[in-house]
PDB file of C-alpha atoms in Angstrom:
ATOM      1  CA  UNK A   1      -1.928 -55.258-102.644  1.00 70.00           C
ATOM      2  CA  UNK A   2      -0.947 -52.335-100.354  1.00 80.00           C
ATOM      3  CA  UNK A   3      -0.588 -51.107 -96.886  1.00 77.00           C
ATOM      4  CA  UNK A   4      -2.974 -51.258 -94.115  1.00 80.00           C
ATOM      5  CA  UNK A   5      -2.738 -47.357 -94.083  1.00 84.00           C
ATOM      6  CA  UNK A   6      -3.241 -47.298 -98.078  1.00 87.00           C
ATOM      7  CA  UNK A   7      -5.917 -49.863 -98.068  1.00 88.00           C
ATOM      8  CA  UNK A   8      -7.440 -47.413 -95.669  1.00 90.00           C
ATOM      9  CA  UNK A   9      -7.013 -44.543 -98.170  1.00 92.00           C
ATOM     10  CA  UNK A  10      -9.023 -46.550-100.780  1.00 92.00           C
ATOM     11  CA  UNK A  11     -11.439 -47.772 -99.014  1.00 93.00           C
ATOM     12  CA  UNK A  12     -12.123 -44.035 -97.696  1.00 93.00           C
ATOM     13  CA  UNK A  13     -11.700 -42.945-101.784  1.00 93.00           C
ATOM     14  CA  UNK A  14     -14.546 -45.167-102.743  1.00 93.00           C
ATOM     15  CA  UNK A  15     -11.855 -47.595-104.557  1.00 93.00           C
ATOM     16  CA  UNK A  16     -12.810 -50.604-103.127  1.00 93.00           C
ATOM     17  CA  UNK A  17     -15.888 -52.722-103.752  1.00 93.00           C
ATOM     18  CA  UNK A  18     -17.047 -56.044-101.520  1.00 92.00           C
ATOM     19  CA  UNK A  19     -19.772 -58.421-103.576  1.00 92.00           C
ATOM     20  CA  UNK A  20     -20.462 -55.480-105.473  1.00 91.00           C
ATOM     21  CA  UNK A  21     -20.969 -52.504-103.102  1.00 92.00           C
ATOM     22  CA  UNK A  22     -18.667 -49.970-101.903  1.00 93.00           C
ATOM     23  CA  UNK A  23     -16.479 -50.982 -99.386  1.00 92.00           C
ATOM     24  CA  UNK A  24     -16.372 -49.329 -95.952  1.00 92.00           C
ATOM     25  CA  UNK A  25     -14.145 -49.105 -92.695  1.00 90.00           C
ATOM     26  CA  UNK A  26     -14.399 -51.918 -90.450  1.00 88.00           C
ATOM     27  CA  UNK A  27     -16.347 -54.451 -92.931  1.00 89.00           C
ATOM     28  CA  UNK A  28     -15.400 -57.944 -92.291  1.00 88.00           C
ATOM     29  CA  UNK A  29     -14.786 -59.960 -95.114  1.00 86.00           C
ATOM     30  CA  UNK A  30     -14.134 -63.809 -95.829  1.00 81.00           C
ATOM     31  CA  UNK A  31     -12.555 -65.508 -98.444  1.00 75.00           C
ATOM     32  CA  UNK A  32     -15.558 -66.058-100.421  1.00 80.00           C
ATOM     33  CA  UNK A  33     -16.039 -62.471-100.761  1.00 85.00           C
ATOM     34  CA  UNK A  34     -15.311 -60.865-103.872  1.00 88.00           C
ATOM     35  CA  UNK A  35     -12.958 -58.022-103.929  1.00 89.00           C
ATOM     36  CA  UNK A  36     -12.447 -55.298-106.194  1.00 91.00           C
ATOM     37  CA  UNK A  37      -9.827 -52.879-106.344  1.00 92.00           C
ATOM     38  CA  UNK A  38      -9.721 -50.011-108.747  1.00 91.00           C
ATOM     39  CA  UNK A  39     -11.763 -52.077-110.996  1.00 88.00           C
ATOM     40  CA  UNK A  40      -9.677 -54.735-110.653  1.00 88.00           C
ATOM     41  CA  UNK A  41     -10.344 -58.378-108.867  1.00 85.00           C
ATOM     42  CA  UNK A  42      -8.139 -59.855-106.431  1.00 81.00           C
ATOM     43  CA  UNK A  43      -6.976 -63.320-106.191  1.00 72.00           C
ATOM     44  CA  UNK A  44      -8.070 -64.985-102.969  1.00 67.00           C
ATOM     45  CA  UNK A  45      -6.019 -65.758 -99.955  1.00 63.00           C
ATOM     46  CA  UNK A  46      -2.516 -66.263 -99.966  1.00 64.00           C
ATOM     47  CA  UNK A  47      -0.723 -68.830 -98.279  1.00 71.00           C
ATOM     48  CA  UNK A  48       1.520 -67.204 -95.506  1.00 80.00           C
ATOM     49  CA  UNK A  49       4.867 -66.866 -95.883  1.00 82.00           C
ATOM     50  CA  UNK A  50       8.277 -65.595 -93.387  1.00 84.00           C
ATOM     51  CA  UNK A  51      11.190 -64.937 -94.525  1.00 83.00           C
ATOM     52  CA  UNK A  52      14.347 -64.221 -91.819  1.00 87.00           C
ATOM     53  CA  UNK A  53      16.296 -61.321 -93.662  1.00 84.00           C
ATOM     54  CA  UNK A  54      19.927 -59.855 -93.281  1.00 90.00           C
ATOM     55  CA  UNK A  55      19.170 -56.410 -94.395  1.00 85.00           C
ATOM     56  CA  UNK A  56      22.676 -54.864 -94.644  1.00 84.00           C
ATOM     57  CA  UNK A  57      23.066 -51.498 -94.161  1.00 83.00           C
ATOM     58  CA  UNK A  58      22.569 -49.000 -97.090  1.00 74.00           C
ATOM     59  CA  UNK A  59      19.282 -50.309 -97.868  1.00 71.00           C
ATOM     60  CA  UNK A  60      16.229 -48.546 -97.098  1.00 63.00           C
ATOM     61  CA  UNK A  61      13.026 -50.118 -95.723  1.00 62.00           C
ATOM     62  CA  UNK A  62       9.911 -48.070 -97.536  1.00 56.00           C
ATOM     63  CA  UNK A  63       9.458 -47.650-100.719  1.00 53.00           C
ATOM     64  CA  UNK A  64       8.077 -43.736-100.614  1.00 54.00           C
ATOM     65  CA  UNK A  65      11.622 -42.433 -99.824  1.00 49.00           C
ATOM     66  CA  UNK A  66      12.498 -41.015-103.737  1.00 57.00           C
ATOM     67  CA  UNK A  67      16.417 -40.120-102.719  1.00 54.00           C
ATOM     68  CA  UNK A  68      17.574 -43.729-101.465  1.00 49.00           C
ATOM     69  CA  UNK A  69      19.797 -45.383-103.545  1.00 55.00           C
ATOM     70  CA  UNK A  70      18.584 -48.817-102.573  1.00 53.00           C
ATOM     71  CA  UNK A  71      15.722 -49.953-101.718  1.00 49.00           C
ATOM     72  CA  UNK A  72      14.342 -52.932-100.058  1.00 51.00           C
ATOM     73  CA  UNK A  73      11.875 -54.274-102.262  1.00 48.00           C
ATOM     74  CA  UNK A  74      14.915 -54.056-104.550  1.00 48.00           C
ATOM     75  CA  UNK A  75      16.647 -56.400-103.041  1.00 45.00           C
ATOM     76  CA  UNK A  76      13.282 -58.960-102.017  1.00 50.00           C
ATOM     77  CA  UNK A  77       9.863 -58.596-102.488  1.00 42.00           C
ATOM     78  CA  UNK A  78       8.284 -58.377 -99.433  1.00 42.00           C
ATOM     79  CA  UNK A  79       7.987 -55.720 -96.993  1.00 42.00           C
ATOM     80  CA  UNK A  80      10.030 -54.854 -94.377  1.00 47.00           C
ATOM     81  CA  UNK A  81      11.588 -52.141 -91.543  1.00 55.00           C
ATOM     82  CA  UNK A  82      14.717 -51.356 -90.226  1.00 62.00           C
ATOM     83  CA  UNK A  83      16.773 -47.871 -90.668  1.00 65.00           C
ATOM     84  CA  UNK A  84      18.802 -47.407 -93.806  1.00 68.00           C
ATOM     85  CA  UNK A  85      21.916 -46.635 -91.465  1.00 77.00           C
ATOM     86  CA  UNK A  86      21.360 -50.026 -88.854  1.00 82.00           C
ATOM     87  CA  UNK A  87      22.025 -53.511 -90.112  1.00 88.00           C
ATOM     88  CA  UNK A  88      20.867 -57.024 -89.467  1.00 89.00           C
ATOM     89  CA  UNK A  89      17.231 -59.226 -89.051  1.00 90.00           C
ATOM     90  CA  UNK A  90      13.988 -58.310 -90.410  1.00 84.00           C
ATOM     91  CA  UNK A  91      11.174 -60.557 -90.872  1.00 82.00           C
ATOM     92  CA  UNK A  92       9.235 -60.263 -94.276  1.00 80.00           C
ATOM     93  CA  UNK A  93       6.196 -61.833 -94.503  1.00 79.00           C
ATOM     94  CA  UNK A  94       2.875 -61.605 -96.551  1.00 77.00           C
ATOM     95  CA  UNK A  95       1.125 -62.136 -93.260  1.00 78.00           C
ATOM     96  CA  UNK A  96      -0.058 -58.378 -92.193  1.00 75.00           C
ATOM     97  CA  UNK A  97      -1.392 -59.800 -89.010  1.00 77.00           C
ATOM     98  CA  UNK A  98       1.520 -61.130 -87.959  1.00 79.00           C
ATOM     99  CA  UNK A  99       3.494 -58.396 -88.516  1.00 72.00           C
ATOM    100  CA  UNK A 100       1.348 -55.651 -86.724  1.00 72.00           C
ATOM    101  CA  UNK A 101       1.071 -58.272 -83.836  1.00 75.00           C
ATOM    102  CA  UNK A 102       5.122 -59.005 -83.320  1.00 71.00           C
ATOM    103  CA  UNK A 103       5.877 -55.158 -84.168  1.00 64.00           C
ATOM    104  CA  UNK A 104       3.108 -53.389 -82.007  1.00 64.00           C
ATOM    105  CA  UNK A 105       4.686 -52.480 -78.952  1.00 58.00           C
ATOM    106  CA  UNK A 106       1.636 -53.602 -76.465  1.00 63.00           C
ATOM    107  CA  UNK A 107       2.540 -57.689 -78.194  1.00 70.00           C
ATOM    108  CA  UNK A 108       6.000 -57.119 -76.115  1.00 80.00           C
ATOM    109  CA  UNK A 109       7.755 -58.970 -78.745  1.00 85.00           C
ATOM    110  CA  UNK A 110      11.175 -58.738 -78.216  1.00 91.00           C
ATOM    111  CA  UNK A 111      13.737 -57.310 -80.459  1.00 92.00           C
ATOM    112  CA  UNK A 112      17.568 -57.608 -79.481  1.00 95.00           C
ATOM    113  CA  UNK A 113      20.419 -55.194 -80.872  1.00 96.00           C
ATOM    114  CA  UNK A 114      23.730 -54.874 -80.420  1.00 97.00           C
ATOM    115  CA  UNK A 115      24.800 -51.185 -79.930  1.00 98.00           C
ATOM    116  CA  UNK A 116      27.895 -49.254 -80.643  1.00 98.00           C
ATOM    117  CA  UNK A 117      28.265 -45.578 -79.094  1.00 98.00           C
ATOM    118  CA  UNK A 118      30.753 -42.849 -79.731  1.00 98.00           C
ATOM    119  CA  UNK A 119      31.587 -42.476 -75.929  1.00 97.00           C
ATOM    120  CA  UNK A 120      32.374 -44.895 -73.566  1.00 98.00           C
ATOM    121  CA  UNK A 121      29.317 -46.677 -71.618  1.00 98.00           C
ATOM    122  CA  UNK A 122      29.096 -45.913 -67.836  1.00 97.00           C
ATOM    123  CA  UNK A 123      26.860 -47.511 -65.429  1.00 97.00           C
ATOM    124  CA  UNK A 124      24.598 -44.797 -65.170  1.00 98.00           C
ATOM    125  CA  UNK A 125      24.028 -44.786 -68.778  1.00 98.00           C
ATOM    126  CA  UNK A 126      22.819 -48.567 -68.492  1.00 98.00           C
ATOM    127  CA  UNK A 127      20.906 -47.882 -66.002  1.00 98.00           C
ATOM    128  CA  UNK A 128      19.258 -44.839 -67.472  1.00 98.00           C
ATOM    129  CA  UNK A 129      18.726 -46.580 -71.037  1.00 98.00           C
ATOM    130  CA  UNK A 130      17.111 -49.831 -68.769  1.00 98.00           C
ATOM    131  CA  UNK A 131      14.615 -47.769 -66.717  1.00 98.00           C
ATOM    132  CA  UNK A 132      13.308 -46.198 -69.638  1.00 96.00           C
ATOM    133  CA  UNK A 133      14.331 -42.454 -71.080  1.00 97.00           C
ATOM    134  CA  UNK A 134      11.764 -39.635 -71.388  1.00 97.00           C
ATOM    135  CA  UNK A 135      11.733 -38.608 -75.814  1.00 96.00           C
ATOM    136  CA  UNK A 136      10.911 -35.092 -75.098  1.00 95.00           C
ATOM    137  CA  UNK A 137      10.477 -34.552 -79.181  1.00 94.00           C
ATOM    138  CA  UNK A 138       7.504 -37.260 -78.716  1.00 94.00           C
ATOM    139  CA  UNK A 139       6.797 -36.523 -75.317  1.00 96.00           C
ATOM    140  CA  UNK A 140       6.799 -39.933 -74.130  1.00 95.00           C
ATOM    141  CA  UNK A 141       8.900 -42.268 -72.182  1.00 96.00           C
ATOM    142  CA  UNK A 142      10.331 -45.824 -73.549  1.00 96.00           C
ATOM    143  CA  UNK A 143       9.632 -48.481 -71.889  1.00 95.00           C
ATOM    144  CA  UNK A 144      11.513 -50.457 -69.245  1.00 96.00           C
ATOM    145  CA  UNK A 145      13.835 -52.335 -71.064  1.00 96.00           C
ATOM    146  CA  UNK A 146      17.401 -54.957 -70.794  1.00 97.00           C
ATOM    147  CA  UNK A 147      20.662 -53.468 -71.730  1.00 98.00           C
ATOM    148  CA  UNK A 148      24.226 -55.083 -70.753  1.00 98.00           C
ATOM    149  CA  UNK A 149      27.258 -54.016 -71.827  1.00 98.00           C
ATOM    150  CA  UNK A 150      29.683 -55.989 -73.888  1.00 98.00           C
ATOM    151  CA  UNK A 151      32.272 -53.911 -74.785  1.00 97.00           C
ATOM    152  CA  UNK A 152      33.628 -50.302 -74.231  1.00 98.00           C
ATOM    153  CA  UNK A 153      31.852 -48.847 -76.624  1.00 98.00           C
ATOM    154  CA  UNK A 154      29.225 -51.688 -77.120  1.00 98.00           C
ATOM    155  CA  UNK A 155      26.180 -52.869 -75.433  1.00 98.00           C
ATOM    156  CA  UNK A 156      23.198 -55.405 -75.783  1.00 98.00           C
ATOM    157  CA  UNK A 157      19.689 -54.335 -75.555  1.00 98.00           C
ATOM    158  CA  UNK A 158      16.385 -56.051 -75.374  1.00 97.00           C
ATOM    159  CA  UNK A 159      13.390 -53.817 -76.382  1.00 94.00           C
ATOM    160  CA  UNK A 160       9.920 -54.579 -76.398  1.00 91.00           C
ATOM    161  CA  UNK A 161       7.957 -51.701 -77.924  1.00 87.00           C
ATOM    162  CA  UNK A 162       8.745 -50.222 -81.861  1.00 78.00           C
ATOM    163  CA  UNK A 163       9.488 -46.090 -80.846  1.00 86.00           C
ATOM    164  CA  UNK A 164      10.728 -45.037 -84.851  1.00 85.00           C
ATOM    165  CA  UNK A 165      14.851 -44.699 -84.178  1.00 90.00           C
ATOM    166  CA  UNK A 166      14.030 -45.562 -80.760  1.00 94.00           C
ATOM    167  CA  UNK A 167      17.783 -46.657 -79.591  1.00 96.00           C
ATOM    168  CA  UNK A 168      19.146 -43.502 -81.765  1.00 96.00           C
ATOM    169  CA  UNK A 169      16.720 -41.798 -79.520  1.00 96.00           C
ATOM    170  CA  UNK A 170      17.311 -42.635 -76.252  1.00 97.00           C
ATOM    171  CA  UNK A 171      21.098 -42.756 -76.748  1.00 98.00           C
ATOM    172  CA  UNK A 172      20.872 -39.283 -78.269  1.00 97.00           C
ATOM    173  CA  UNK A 173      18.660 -38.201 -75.307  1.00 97.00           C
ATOM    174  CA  UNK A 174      21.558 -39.531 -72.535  1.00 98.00           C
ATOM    175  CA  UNK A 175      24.102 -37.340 -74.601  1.00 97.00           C
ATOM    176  CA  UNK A 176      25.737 -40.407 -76.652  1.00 98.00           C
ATOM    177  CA  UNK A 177      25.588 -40.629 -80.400  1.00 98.00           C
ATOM    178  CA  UNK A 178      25.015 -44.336 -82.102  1.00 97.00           C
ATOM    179  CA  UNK A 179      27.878 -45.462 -84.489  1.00 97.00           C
ATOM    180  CA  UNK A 180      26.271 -48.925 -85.391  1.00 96.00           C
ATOM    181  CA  UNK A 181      22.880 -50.927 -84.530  1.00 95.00           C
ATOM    182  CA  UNK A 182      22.578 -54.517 -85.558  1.00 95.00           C
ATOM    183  CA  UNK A 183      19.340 -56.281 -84.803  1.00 93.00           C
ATOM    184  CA  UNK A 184      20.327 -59.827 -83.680  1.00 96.00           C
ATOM    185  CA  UNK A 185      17.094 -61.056 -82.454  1.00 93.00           C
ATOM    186  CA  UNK A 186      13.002 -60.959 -83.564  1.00 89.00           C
ATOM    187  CA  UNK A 187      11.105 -62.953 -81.025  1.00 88.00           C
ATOM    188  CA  UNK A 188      12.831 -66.408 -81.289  1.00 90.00           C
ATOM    189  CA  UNK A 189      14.016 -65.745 -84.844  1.00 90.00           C
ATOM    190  CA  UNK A 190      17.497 -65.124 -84.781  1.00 93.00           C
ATOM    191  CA  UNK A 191      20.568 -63.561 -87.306  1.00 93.00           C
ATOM    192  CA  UNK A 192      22.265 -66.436 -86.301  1.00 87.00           C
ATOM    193  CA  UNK A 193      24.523 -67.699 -89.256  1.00 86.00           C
ATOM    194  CA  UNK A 194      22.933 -65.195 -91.911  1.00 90.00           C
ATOM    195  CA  UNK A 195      25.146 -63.008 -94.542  1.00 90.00           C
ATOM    196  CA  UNK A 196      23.978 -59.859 -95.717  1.00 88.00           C
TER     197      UNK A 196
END
């Protein structure tokens, strides 16, 4: 139906009604329970579903951005993340859980991108970007991560925590600019062979 952060916002509205009564943070529910939404009944469970994804770039992941000119749920209809301006996998699924599981940083889930830069990558720049690189606009440093170089201007890294723009970030932070992120890599789930 929506969100965890909008089913939160109904719920807290007084939108939501469990068995009859108004619904409140934290309630557990089962599938026997009946749920109403703004009047309206919802179907029980659904069966779980995971899709592997080529998002290619253009296409914006959230539907609340008004100016994008495409939009993911466009394209499928499931939800999704990855920055309008990268490219490559994203899992869509129906299955909230698993999502906030594999995508919460403290799961460390892996998530492998290749990375092009406008200047060329020195050793202390790998070694920087591995041990981790203080975001003073969050105030926070990334985690420890893998990053090998593969190219001149290209490197491979392995991240296991989900900082928005993270890689933009820390690159940005170590005085390089990205050109081009592809995400190869979810966990076990691969680009592999996948088109856009």
């Amino acid at each position: 139906v929506c969100s965890r952060r909008d089913a939160d916002k109904l719920i807290e509205e007084g939108r939501v009604q469990v068995n009859g009564q108004k619904a409140v943070m934290g309630l557990q529910v089962s599938d026997e329970d009946e749920i109403v939404v703004n009047g309206k009944h919802l179907p029980g469970k659904n069966d779980k579903v995971v899709y592997a994804y080529y998002k290619p770039l253009g296409v914006t992941c959230t539907e609340r951005d008004r100016h994008a000119d495409k939009v993911l749920t466009q394209q499928v209809k499931l939800p999704g993340r990855l920055d309008k301006d990268s490219e490559g996998l994203i899992l869509l699924t129906n299955d909230g859980d698993l999502i906030h599981t594999m995508m919460n940083g403290s799961g460390n889930h892996e998530k492998e991108y290749i990375v092009k830069v406008n200047k060329e990558i020195t050793g202390e720049f790998l070694q920087n970007m591995a041990d981790g690189v203080f975001l003073k606009e969050l105030n926070r440093r990334t985690k420890p991560c893998k990053v090998e170089k593969i190219g001149k201007f290209t490197f491979r890294i392995i991240l296991t925590q989900g900082v928005n723009r993270q890689i933009r970030r820390m690159s940005h932070a170590l005085g390089f600019e990205v050109t081009a992120i592809k995400r190869i890599r979810v966990a076990t789930v691969e680009l592999a062979g996948l088109l856009p």
